């Protein structure tokens, strides 16, 4: 017995596409698409927080990676940082043109072994 209306996007039971990306169902039409395609308007400055090991030139290299992924100069990637012991967090405003660019950015960030979390 359920209480209240059933929602299409139950956060306790996410759906994924064949490549492992989370799907979002439009509440009116039921059409399913990847989350960043459905919920983000492009172009935009997408806020991305990256947490990783505080070693080497982590901040500069993450800014360079974001700039390369977004096809802009490092000067066009505003960012802020915070250091807590052996960890560093960098919050970037990534200038993304499309969902494809944003998904590629996430994949590029994932490749760095120092990165522990991103959101």
Short mmCIF file of the N, C-alpha and C atoms (twelve columns), coordinates in Angstrom:
data_MODEL
# 
_entry.id   MODEL 
# 
loop_
_atom_site.group_PDB 
_atom_site.id 
_atom_site.type_symbol 
_atom_site.label_atom_id 
_atom_site.label_alt_id 
_atom_site.label_comp_id 
_atom_site.label_asym_id 
_atom_site.label_seq_id 
_atom_site.Cartn_x 
_atom_site.Cartn_y 
_atom_site.Cartn_z 
_atom_site.pdbx_PDB_model_num 
ATOM 1   N N  . UNK A 1   0.851  -1.172 0.000   1 
ATOM 2   C CA . UNK A 1   0.000  0.000  0.000   1 
ATOM 3   C C  . UNK A 1   0.897  1.235  0.000   1 
ATOM 4   N N  . UNK A 2   0.734  2.063  -1.003  1 
ATOM 5   C CA . UNK A 2   1.526  3.280  -1.104  1 
ATOM 6   C C  . UNK A 2   0.767  4.467  -0.551  1 
ATOM 7   N N  . UNK A 3   1.515  5.435  -0.105  1 
ATOM 8   C CA . UNK A 3   0.910  6.657  0.406   1 
ATOM 9   C C  . UNK A 3   1.340  7.792  -0.511  1 
ATOM 10  N N  . UNK A 4   0.379  8.541  -0.987  1 
ATOM 11  C CA . UNK A 4   0.685  9.666  -1.853  1 
ATOM 12  C C  . UNK A 4   0.907  9.228  -3.287  1 
ATOM 13  N N  . UNK A 5   1.100  10.217 -4.166  1 
ATOM 14  C CA . UNK A 5   1.282  9.909  -5.585  1 
ATOM 15  C C  . UNK A 5   2.643  9.250  -5.845  1 
ATOM 16  N N  . UNK A 6   2.674  8.360  -6.821  1 
ATOM 17  C CA . UNK A 6   3.910  7.695  -7.217  1 
ATOM 18  C C  . UNK A 6   4.736  8.686  -8.054  1 
ATOM 19  N N  . UNK A 7   6.010  8.781  -7.768  1 
ATOM 20  C CA . UNK A 7   6.868  9.651  -8.563  1 
ATOM 21  C C  . UNK A 7   7.652  8.819  -9.560  1 
ATOM 22  N N  . UNK A 8   7.929  9.400  -10.693 1 
ATOM 23  C CA . UNK A 8   8.699  8.704  -11.727 1 
ATOM 24  C C  . UNK A 8   10.165 8.581  -11.355 1 
ATOM 25  N N  . UNK A 9   10.687 9.538  -10.628 1 
ATOM 26  C CA . UNK A 9   12.113 9.597  -10.327 1 
ATOM 27  C C  . UNK A 9   12.366 9.287  -8.859  1 
ATOM 28  N N  . UNK A 10  12.247 8.029  -8.507  1 
ATOM 29  C CA . UNK A 10  12.449 7.586  -7.125  1 
ATOM 30  C C  . UNK A 10  13.951 7.548  -6.844  1 
ATOM 31  N N  . UNK A 11  14.452 8.437  -5.958  1 
ATOM 32  C CA . UNK A 11  15.895 8.476  -5.696  1 
ATOM 33  C C  . UNK A 11  16.442 7.201  -5.054  1 
ATOM 34  N N  . UNK A 12  15.568 6.381  -4.507  1 
ATOM 35  C CA . UNK A 12  16.037 5.119  -3.911  1 
ATOM 36  C C  . UNK A 12  16.129 4.004  -4.947  1 
ATOM 37  N N  . UNK A 13  15.597 4.259  -6.158  1 
ATOM 38  C CA . UNK A 13  15.619 3.250  -7.221  1 
ATOM 39  C C  . UNK A 13  15.987 3.910  -8.556  1 
ATOM 40  N N  . UNK A 14  17.211 4.439  -8.652  1 
ATOM 41  C CA . UNK A 14  17.586 5.114  -9.907  1 
ATOM 42  C C  . UNK A 14  17.640 4.133  -11.072 1 
ATOM 43  N N  . UNK A 15  17.357 4.663  -12.257 1 
ATOM 44  C CA . UNK A 15  17.460 3.877  -13.483 1 
ATOM 45  C C  . UNK A 15  18.700 4.352  -14.239 1 
ATOM 46  N N  . UNK A 16  19.307 3.433  -14.991 1 
ATOM 47  C CA . UNK A 16  20.523 3.744  -15.730 1 
ATOM 48  C C  . UNK A 16  20.373 3.345  -17.187 1 
ATOM 49  N N  . UNK A 17  21.097 4.047  -18.067 1 
ATOM 50  C CA . UNK A 17  21.089 3.647  -19.466 1 
ATOM 51  C C  . UNK A 17  22.153 2.577  -19.695 1 
ATOM 52  N N  . UNK A 18  22.322 2.157  -20.947 1 
ATOM 53  C CA . UNK A 18  23.252 1.069  -21.252 1 
ATOM 54  C C  . UNK A 18  24.722 1.418  -21.031 1 
ATOM 55  N N  . UNK A 19  25.025 2.711  -20.818 1 
ATOM 56  C CA . UNK A 19  26.401 3.121  -20.536 1 
ATOM 57  C C  . UNK A 19  26.611 3.452  -19.056 1 
ATOM 58  N N  . UNK A 20  25.591 3.217  -18.245 1 
ATOM 59  C CA . UNK A 20  25.709 3.432  -16.815 1 
ATOM 60  C C  . UNK A 20  25.351 4.824  -16.331 1 
ATOM 61  N N  . UNK A 21  24.833 5.678  -17.209 1 
ATOM 62  C CA . UNK A 21  24.440 7.024  -16.807 1 
ATOM 63  C C  . UNK A 21  23.047 7.006  -16.197 1 
ATOM 64  N N  . UNK A 22  22.846 7.821  -15.166 1 
ATOM 65  C CA . UNK A 22  21.553 7.910  -14.501 1 
ATOM 66  C C  . UNK A 22  20.527 8.552  -15.432 1 
ATOM 67  N N  . UNK A 23  19.329 7.981  -15.445 1 
ATOM 68  C CA . UNK A 23  18.247 8.508  -16.269 1 
ATOM 69  C C  . UNK A 23  17.268 9.313  -15.418 1 
ATOM 70  N N  . UNK A 24  16.646 10.287 -16.060 1 
ATOM 71  C CA . UNK A 24  15.623 11.118 -15.445 1 
ATOM 72  C C  . UNK A 24  14.387 11.043 -16.332 1 
ATOM 73  N N  . UNK A 25  13.230 10.802 -15.730 1 
ATOM 74  C CA . UNK A 25  11.977 10.748 -16.488 1 
ATOM 75  C C  . UNK A 25  11.223 12.058 -16.313 1 
ATOM 76  N N  . UNK A 26  10.852 12.661 -17.428 1 
ATOM 77  C CA . UNK A 26  10.053 13.879 -17.395 1 
ATOM 78  C C  . UNK A 26  8.744  13.578 -16.674 1 
ATOM 79  N N  . UNK A 27  8.404  14.369 -15.671 1 
ATOM 80  C CA . UNK A 27  7.217  14.117 -14.842 1 
ATOM 81  C C  . UNK A 27  5.915  14.235 -15.633 1 
ATOM 82  N N  . UNK A 28  5.910  15.027 -16.714 1 
ATOM 83  C CA . UNK A 28  4.696  15.204 -17.512 1 
ATOM 84  C C  . UNK A 28  4.573  14.162 -18.624 1 
ATOM 85  N N  . UNK A 29  5.670  13.939 -19.344 1 
ATOM 86  C CA . UNK A 29  5.602  13.059 -20.517 1 
ATOM 87  C C  . UNK A 29  6.090  11.642 -20.246 1 
ATOM 88  N N  . UNK A 30  6.910  11.471 -19.201 1 
ATOM 89  C CA . UNK A 30  7.489  10.169 -18.914 1 
ATOM 90  C C  . UNK A 30  8.724  9.869  -19.744 1 
ATOM 91  N N  . UNK A 31  9.077  10.786 -20.670 1 
ATOM 92  C CA . UNK A 31  10.260 10.592 -21.522 1 
ATOM 93  C C  . UNK A 31  11.515 10.544 -20.656 1 
ATOM 94  N N  . UNK A 32  12.363 9.526  -20.915 1 
ATOM 95  C CA . UNK A 32  13.585 9.360  -20.138 1 
ATOM 96  C C  . UNK A 32  14.789 9.868  -20.915 1 
ATOM 97  N N  . UNK A 33  15.651 10.578 -20.200 1 
ATOM 98  C CA . UNK A 33  16.904 11.047 -20.776 1 
ATOM 99  C C  . UNK A 33  17.935 11.120 -19.661 1 
ATOM 100 N N  . UNK A 34  19.184 11.260 -20.047 1 
ATOM 101 C CA . UNK A 34  20.242 11.380 -19.037 1 
ATOM 102 C C  . UNK A 34  20.016 12.640 -18.211 1 
ATOM 103 N N  . UNK A 35  20.412 12.562 -16.950 1 
ATOM 104 C CA . UNK A 35  20.151 13.647 -15.998 1 
ATOM 105 C C  . UNK A 35  20.667 14.994 -16.506 1 
ATOM 106 N N  . UNK A 36  21.917 15.040 -16.972 1 
ATOM 107 C CA . UNK A 36  22.476 16.325 -17.404 1 
ATOM 108 C C  . UNK A 36  21.842 16.834 -18.699 1 
ATOM 109 N N  . UNK A 37  21.206 15.962 -19.458 1 
ATOM 110 C CA . UNK A 37  20.475 16.400 -20.649 1 
ATOM 111 C C  . UNK A 37  19.125 16.982 -20.245 1 
ATOM 112 N N  . UNK A 38  18.519 16.403 -19.221 1 
ATOM 113 C CA . UNK A 38  17.170 16.800 -18.811 1 
ATOM 114 C C  . UNK A 38  17.142 18.010 -17.882 1 
ATOM 115 N N  . UNK A 39  18.117 18.131 -17.012 1 
ATOM 116 C CA . UNK A 39  18.007 19.114 -15.930 1 
ATOM 117 C C  . UNK A 39  18.911 20.337 -16.040 1 
ATOM 118 N N  . UNK A 40  19.823 20.355 -16.997 1 
ATOM 119 C CA . UNK A 40  20.752 21.481 -17.120 1 
ATOM 120 C C  . UNK A 40  20.499 22.186 -18.443 1 
ATOM 121 N N  . UNK A 41  20.424 23.517 -18.407 1 
ATOM 122 C CA . UNK A 41  20.265 24.307 -19.630 1 
ATOM 123 C C  . UNK A 41  21.639 24.732 -20.115 1 
ATOM 124 N N  . UNK A 42  21.869 24.585 -21.408 1 
ATOM 125 C CA . UNK A 42  23.175 24.885 -22.009 1 
ATOM 126 C C  . UNK A 42  23.041 26.035 -22.983 1 
ATOM 127 N N  . UNK A 43  24.131 26.790 -23.168 1 
ATOM 128 C CA . UNK A 43  25.406 26.719 -22.452 1 
ATOM 129 C C  . UNK A 43  25.257 27.268 -21.035 1 
ATOM 130 N N  . UNK A 44  26.193 26.866 -20.157 1 
ATOM 131 C CA . UNK A 44  26.160 27.346 -18.780 1 
ATOM 132 C C  . UNK A 44  27.545 27.231 -18.146 1 
ATOM 133 N N  . UNK A 45  27.673 27.823 -16.979 1 
ATOM 134 C CA . UNK A 45  28.856 27.635 -16.140 1 
ATOM 135 C C  . UNK A 45  28.435 26.639 -15.067 1 
ATOM 136 N N  . UNK A 46  28.827 25.390 -15.250 1 
ATOM 137 C CA . UNK A 46  28.425 24.310 -14.365 1 
ATOM 138 C C  . UNK A 46  29.382 24.240 -13.182 1 
ATOM 139 N N  . UNK A 47  28.845 24.283 -11.965 1 
ATOM 140 C CA . UNK A 47  29.674 24.203 -10.773 1 
ATOM 141 C C  . UNK A 47  30.019 22.746 -10.494 1 
ATOM 142 N N  . UNK A 48  31.311 22.472 -10.443 1 
ATOM 143 C CA . UNK A 48  31.820 21.121 -10.212 1 
ATOM 144 C C  . UNK A 48  32.844 21.179 -9.083  1 
ATOM 145 N N  . UNK A 49  32.631 20.360 -8.055  1 
ATOM 146 C CA . UNK A 49  33.593 20.275 -6.957  1 
ATOM 147 C C  . UNK A 49  34.388 18.994 -7.130  1 
ATOM 148 N N  . UNK A 50  35.707 19.127 -7.063  1 
ATOM 149 C CA . UNK A 50  36.617 17.994 -7.211  1 
ATOM 150 C C  . UNK A 50  37.427 17.895 -5.928  1 
ATOM 151 N N  . UNK A 51  37.429 16.721 -5.313  1 
ATOM 152 C CA . UNK A 51  38.193 16.490 -4.095  1 
ATOM 153 C C  . UNK A 51  39.266 15.457 -4.409  1 
ATOM 154 N N  . UNK A 52  40.491 15.789 -4.023  1 
ATOM 155 C CA . UNK A 52  41.577 14.862 -4.306  1 
ATOM 156 C C  . UNK A 52  42.744 15.051 -3.365  1 
ATOM 157 N N  . UNK A 53  43.768 14.252 -3.594  1 
ATOM 158 C CA . UNK A 53  44.972 14.286 -2.769  1 
ATOM 159 C C  . UNK A 53  45.680 15.628 -2.946  1 
ATOM 160 N N  . UNK A 54  46.096 16.216 -1.842  1 
ATOM 161 C CA . UNK A 54  46.803 17.492 -1.856  1 
ATOM 162 C C  . UNK A 54  48.277 17.223 -2.145  1 
ATOM 163 N N  . UNK A 55  48.560 16.969 -3.416  1 
ATOM 164 C CA . UNK A 55  49.933 16.687 -3.809  1 
ATOM 165 C C  . UNK A 55  50.214 17.280 -5.178  1 
ATOM 166 N N  . UNK A 56  51.462 17.643 -5.372  1 
ATOM 167 C CA . UNK A 56  51.874 18.200 -6.655  1 
ATOM 168 C C  . UNK A 56  51.121 19.470 -6.991  1 
ATOM 169 N N  . UNK A 57  50.807 19.611 -8.242  1 
ATOM 170 C CA . UNK A 57  50.136 20.806 -8.756  1 
ATOM 171 C C  . UNK A 57  48.661 20.486 -9.032  1 
ATOM 172 N N  . UNK A 58  48.018 19.825 -8.065  1 
ATOM 173 C CA . UNK A 58  46.645 19.348 -8.235  1 
ATOM 174 C C  . UNK A 58  45.706 20.439 -8.744  1 
ATOM 175 N N  . UNK A 59  45.701 21.592 -8.088  1 
ATOM 176 C CA . UNK A 59  44.770 22.659 -8.460  1 
ATOM 177 C C  . UNK A 59  45.039 23.126 -9.887  1 
ATOM 178 N N  . UNK A 60  46.274 23.467 -10.191 1 
ATOM 179 C CA . UNK A 60  46.598 23.960 -11.521 1 
ATOM 180 C C  . UNK A 60  46.283 22.924 -12.597 1 
ATOM 181 N N  . UNK A 61  46.555 21.657 -12.294 1 
ATOM 182 C CA . UNK A 61  46.296 20.601 -13.272 1 
ATOM 183 C C  . UNK A 61  44.805 20.342 -13.459 1 
ATOM 184 N N  . UNK A 62  44.007 20.469 -12.408 1 
ATOM 185 C CA . UNK A 62  42.561 20.304 -12.551 1 
ATOM 186 C C  . UNK A 62  41.962 21.471 -13.345 1 
ATOM 187 N N  . UNK A 63  42.434 22.691 -13.085 1 
ATOM 188 C CA . UNK A 63  41.955 23.847 -13.852 1 
ATOM 189 C C  . UNK A 63  42.325 23.676 -15.325 1 
ATOM 190 N N  . UNK A 64  43.542 23.209 -15.593 1 
ATOM 191 C CA . UNK A 64  43.974 22.981 -16.971 1 
ATOM 192 C C  . UNK A 64  43.134 21.892 -17.630 1 
ATOM 193 N N  . UNK A 65  42.825 20.845 -16.891 1 
ATOM 194 C CA . UNK A 65  42.010 19.751 -17.427 1 
ATOM 195 C C  . UNK A 65  40.610 20.246 -17.775 1 
ATOM 196 N N  . UNK A 66  40.009 21.032 -16.873 1 
ATOM 197 C CA . UNK A 66  38.679 21.578 -17.126 1 
ATOM 198 C C  . UNK A 66  38.724 22.503 -18.349 1 
ATOM 199 N N  . UNK A 67  39.733 23.352 -18.421 1 
ATOM 200 C CA . UNK A 67  39.866 24.271 -19.557 1 
ATOM 201 C C  . UNK A 67  39.991 23.498 -20.866 1 
ATOM 202 N N  . UNK A 68  40.823 22.471 -20.884 1 
ATOM 203 C CA . UNK A 68  40.999 21.671 -22.098 1 
ATOM 204 C C  . UNK A 68  39.699 20.957 -22.483 1 
ATOM 205 N N  . UNK A 69  39.039 20.359 -21.502 1 
ATOM 206 C CA . UNK A 69  37.784 19.654 -21.772 1 
ATOM 207 C C  . UNK A 69  36.708 20.589 -22.311 1 
ATOM 208 N N  . UNK A 70  36.708 21.830 -21.817 1 
ATOM 209 C CA . UNK A 70  35.692 22.813 -22.220 1 
ATOM 210 C C  . UNK A 70  36.153 23.688 -23.385 1 
ATOM 211 N N  . UNK A 71  37.372 23.439 -23.864 1 
ATOM 212 C CA . UNK A 71  37.907 24.157 -25.027 1 
ATOM 213 C C  . UNK A 71  38.005 25.664 -24.801 1 
ATOM 214 N N  . UNK A 72  38.516 26.027 -23.599 1 
ATOM 215 C CA . UNK A 72  38.746 27.429 -23.250 1 
ATOM 216 C C  . UNK A 72  40.123 27.546 -22.614 1 
ATOM 217 N N  . UNK A 73  40.545 28.775 -22.344 1 
ATOM 218 C CA . UNK A 73  41.814 28.978 -21.646 1 
ATOM 219 C C  . UNK A 73  41.608 28.820 -20.138 1 
ATOM 220 N N  . UNK A 74  42.686 28.599 -19.426 1 
ATOM 221 C CA . UNK A 74  42.589 28.462 -17.966 1 
ATOM 222 C C  . UNK A 74  42.065 29.742 -17.321 1 
ATOM 223 N N  . UNK A 75  42.266 30.869 -17.970 1 
ATOM 224 C CA . UNK A 75  41.771 32.145 -17.440 1 
ATOM 225 C C  . UNK A 75  40.242 32.203 -17.463 1 
ATOM 226 N N  . UNK A 76  39.602 31.329 -18.243 1 
ATOM 227 C CA . UNK A 76  38.147 31.320 -18.367 1 
ATOM 228 C C  . UNK A 76  37.486 30.279 -17.457 1 
ATOM 229 N N  . UNK A 77  38.265 29.764 -16.495 1 
ATOM 230 C CA . UNK A 77  37.744 28.764 -15.559 1 
ATOM 231 C C  . UNK A 77  37.872 29.313 -14.134 1 
ATOM 232 N N  . UNK A 78  36.856 30.054 -13.667 1 
ATOM 233 C CA . UNK A 78  36.904 30.547 -12.290 1 
ATOM 234 C C  . UNK A 78  36.903 29.370 -11.324 1 
ATOM 235 N N  . UNK A 79  37.660 29.515 -10.246 1 
ATOM 236 C CA . UNK A 79  37.734 28.420 -9.279  1 
ATOM 237 C C  . UNK A 79  38.103 28.937 -7.899  1 
ATOM 238 N N  . UNK A 80  37.799 28.112 -6.906  1 
ATOM 239 C CA . UNK A 80  38.217 28.389 -5.527  1 
ATOM 240 C C  . UNK A 80  38.704 27.075 -4.935  1 
ATOM 241 N N  . UNK A 81  39.517 27.182 -3.893  1 
ATOM 242 C CA . UNK A 81  40.101 25.977 -3.304  1 
ATOM 243 C C  . UNK A 81  39.956 25.974 -1.790  1 
ATOM 244 N N  . UNK A 82  40.113 24.781 -1.250  1 
ATOM 245 C CA . UNK A 82  40.111 24.599 0.203   1 
ATOM 246 C C  . UNK A 82  40.999 23.404 0.504   1 
ATOM 247 N N  . UNK A 83  41.878 23.567 1.477   1 
ATOM 248 C CA . UNK A 83  42.787 22.487 1.865   1 
ATOM 249 C C  . UNK A 83  42.452 22.034 3.277   1 
ATOM 250 N N  . UNK A 84  42.334 20.695 3.427   1 
ATOM 251 C CA . UNK A 84  42.112 20.103 4.749   1 
ATOM 252 C C  . UNK A 84  43.092 18.941 4.866   1 
ATOM 253 N N  . UNK A 85  44.231 19.208 5.493   1 
ATOM 254 C CA . UNK A 85  45.240 18.163 5.664   1 
ATOM 255 C C  . UNK A 85  45.734 17.618 4.343   1 
ATOM 256 N N  . UNK A 86  45.595 16.316 4.156   1 
ATOM 257 C CA . UNK A 86  46.116 15.693 2.933   1 
ATOM 258 C C  . UNK A 86  45.154 15.802 1.756   1 
ATOM 259 N N  . UNK A 87  43.994 16.478 1.950   1 
ATOM 260 C CA . UNK A 87  42.989 16.605 0.900   1 
ATOM 261 C C  . UNK A 87  42.858 18.042 0.437   1 
ATOM 262 N N  . UNK A 88  42.530 18.180 -0.817  1 
ATOM 263 C CA . UNK A 88  42.312 19.487 -1.435  1 
ATOM 264 C C  . UNK A 88  40.982 19.424 -2.166  1 
ATOM 265 N N  . UNK A 89  40.179 20.466 -2.032  1 
ATOM 266 C CA . UNK A 89  38.971 20.530 -2.853  1 
ATOM 267 C C  . UNK A 89  39.073 21.772 -3.723  1 
ATOM 268 N N  . UNK A 90  38.645 21.606 -4.946  1 
ATOM 269 C CA . UNK A 90  38.615 22.723 -5.883  1 
ATOM 270 C C  . UNK A 90  37.212 22.785 -6.460  1 
ATOM 271 N N  . UNK A 91  36.629 23.967 -6.406  1 
ATOM 272 C CA . UNK A 91  35.313 24.193 -6.990  1 
ATOM 273 C C  . UNK A 91  35.525 25.024 -8.240  1 
ATOM 274 N N  . UNK A 92  35.119 24.481 -9.385  1 
ATOM 275 C CA . UNK A 92  35.295 25.179 -10.657 1 
ATOM 276 C C  . UNK A 92  33.934 25.541 -11.236 1 
ATOM 277 N N  . UNK A 93  33.918 26.585 -12.019 1 
ATOM 278 C CA . UNK A 93  32.748 26.970 -12.817 1 
ATOM 279 C C  . UNK A 93  33.110 26.626 -14.257 1 
ATOM 280 N N  . UNK A 94  32.733 25.411 -14.665 1 
ATOM 281 C CA . UNK A 94  33.112 24.904 -15.981 1 
ATOM 282 C C  . UNK A 94  32.189 25.465 -17.064 1 
ATOM 283 N N  . UNK A 95  32.747 26.152 -18.056 1 
ATOM 284 C CA . UNK A 95  31.920 26.700 -19.138 1 
ATOM 285 C C  . UNK A 95  31.575 25.621 -20.164 1 
ATOM 286 N N  . UNK A 96  30.479 24.914 -19.932 1 
ATOM 287 C CA . UNK A 96  30.098 23.800 -20.798 1 
ATOM 288 C C  . UNK A 96  29.056 24.246 -21.825 1 
ATOM 289 N N  . UNK A 97  29.176 23.686 -23.018 1 
ATOM 290 C CA . UNK A 97  28.292 24.030 -24.127 1 
ATOM 291 C C  . UNK A 97  27.158 23.024 -24.309 1 
ATOM 292 N N  . UNK A 98  27.344 21.795 -23.780 1 
ATOM 293 C CA . UNK A 98  26.350 20.747 -24.015 1 
ATOM 294 C C  . UNK A 98  26.478 19.656 -22.958 1 
ATOM 295 N N  . UNK A 99  25.476 18.794 -22.908 1 
ATOM 296 C CA . UNK A 99  25.517 17.653 -21.993 1 
ATOM 297 C C  . UNK A 99  26.679 16.739 -22.349 1 
ATOM 298 N N  . UNK A 100 26.937 16.544 -23.636 1 
ATOM 299 C CA . UNK A 100 28.045 15.695 -24.057 1 
ATOM 300 C C  . UNK A 100 29.367 16.220 -23.512 1 
ATOM 301 N N  . UNK A 101 29.546 17.550 -23.573 1 
ATOM 302 C CA . UNK A 101 30.768 18.152 -23.055 1 
ATOM 303 C C  . UNK A 101 30.868 17.936 -21.543 1 
ATOM 304 N N  . UNK A 102 29.757 18.060 -20.838 1 
ATOM 305 C CA . UNK A 102 29.761 17.871 -19.387 1 
ATOM 306 C C  . UNK A 102 30.076 16.425 -19.020 1 
ATOM 307 N N  . UNK A 103 29.470 15.468 -19.707 1 
ATOM 308 C CA . UNK A 103 29.778 14.061 -19.439 1 
ATOM 309 C C  . UNK A 103 31.245 13.760 -19.738 1 
ATOM 310 N N  . UNK A 104 31.777 14.344 -20.811 1 
ATOM 311 C CA . UNK A 104 33.188 14.132 -21.135 1 
ATOM 312 C C  . UNK A 104 34.079 14.733 -20.055 1 
ATOM 313 N N  . UNK A 105 33.702 15.887 -19.531 1 
ATOM 314 C CA . UNK A 105 34.461 16.509 -18.453 1 
ATOM 315 C C  . UNK A 105 34.529 15.580 -17.242 1 
ATOM 316 N N  . UNK A 106 33.408 15.013 -16.860 1 
ATOM 317 C CA . UNK A 106 33.390 14.074 -15.730 1 
ATOM 318 C C  . UNK A 106 34.314 12.887 -16.005 1 
ATOM 319 N N  . UNK A 107 34.286 12.358 -17.226 1 
ATOM 320 C CA . UNK A 107 35.155 11.233 -17.571 1 
ATOM 321 C C  . UNK A 107 36.624 11.636 -17.511 1 
ATOM 322 N N  . UNK A 108 36.942 12.839 -17.997 1 
ATOM 323 C CA . UNK A 108 38.324 13.311 -17.969 1 
ATOM 324 C C  . UNK A 108 38.824 13.468 -16.531 1 
ATOM 325 N N  . UNK A 109 37.992 14.027 -15.662 1 
ATOM 326 C CA . UNK A 109 38.368 14.198 -14.252 1 
ATOM 327 C C  . UNK A 109 38.585 12.827 -13.599 1 
ATOM 328 N N  . UNK A 110 37.729 11.863 -13.936 1 
ATOM 329 C CA . UNK A 110 37.842 10.505 -13.382 1 
ATOM 330 C C  . UNK A 110 39.182 9.844  -13.662 1 
ATOM 331 N N  . UNK A 111 39.821 10.215 -14.753 1 
ATOM 332 C CA . UNK A 111 41.077 9.562  -15.142 1 
ATOM 333 C C  . UNK A 111 42.253 9.888  -14.218 1 
ATOM 334 N N  . UNK A 112 42.160 10.994 -13.485 1 
ATOM 335 C CA . UNK A 112 43.268 11.376 -12.610 1 
ATOM 336 C C  . UNK A 112 43.209 10.543 -11.334 1 
ATOM 337 N N  . UNK A 113 44.267 9.782  -11.035 1 
ATOM 338 C CA . UNK A 113 44.245 8.902  -9.865  1 
ATOM 339 C C  . UNK A 113 44.192 9.639  -8.524  1 
ATOM 340 N N  . UNK A 114 44.505 10.934 -8.517  1 
ATOM 341 C CA . UNK A 114 44.438 11.692 -7.263  1 
ATOM 342 C C  . UNK A 114 43.015 12.058 -6.884  1 
ATOM 343 N N  . UNK A 115 42.101 12.041 -7.840  1 
ATOM 344 C CA . UNK A 115 40.706 12.441 -7.603  1 
ATOM 345 C C  . UNK A 115 39.985 11.341 -6.832  1 
ATOM 346 N N  . UNK A 116 39.391 11.735 -5.707  1 
ATOM 347 C CA . UNK A 116 38.639 10.785 -4.872  1 
ATOM 348 C C  . UNK A 116 37.135 10.954 -5.033  1 
ATOM 349 N N  . UNK A 117 36.667 12.196 -5.181  1 
ATOM 350 C CA . UNK A 117 35.241 12.482 -5.340  1 
ATOM 351 C C  . UNK A 117 35.067 13.635 -6.313  1 
ATOM 352 N N  . UNK A 118 33.898 13.668 -6.933  1 
ATOM 353 C CA . UNK A 118 33.505 14.830 -7.747  1 
ATOM 354 C C  . UNK A 118 31.988 14.916 -7.688  1 
ATOM 355 N N  . UNK A 119 31.510 16.130 -7.582  1 
ATOM 356 C CA . UNK A 119 30.064 16.321 -7.542  1 
ATOM 357 C C  . UNK A 119 29.734 17.749 -7.898  1 
# 
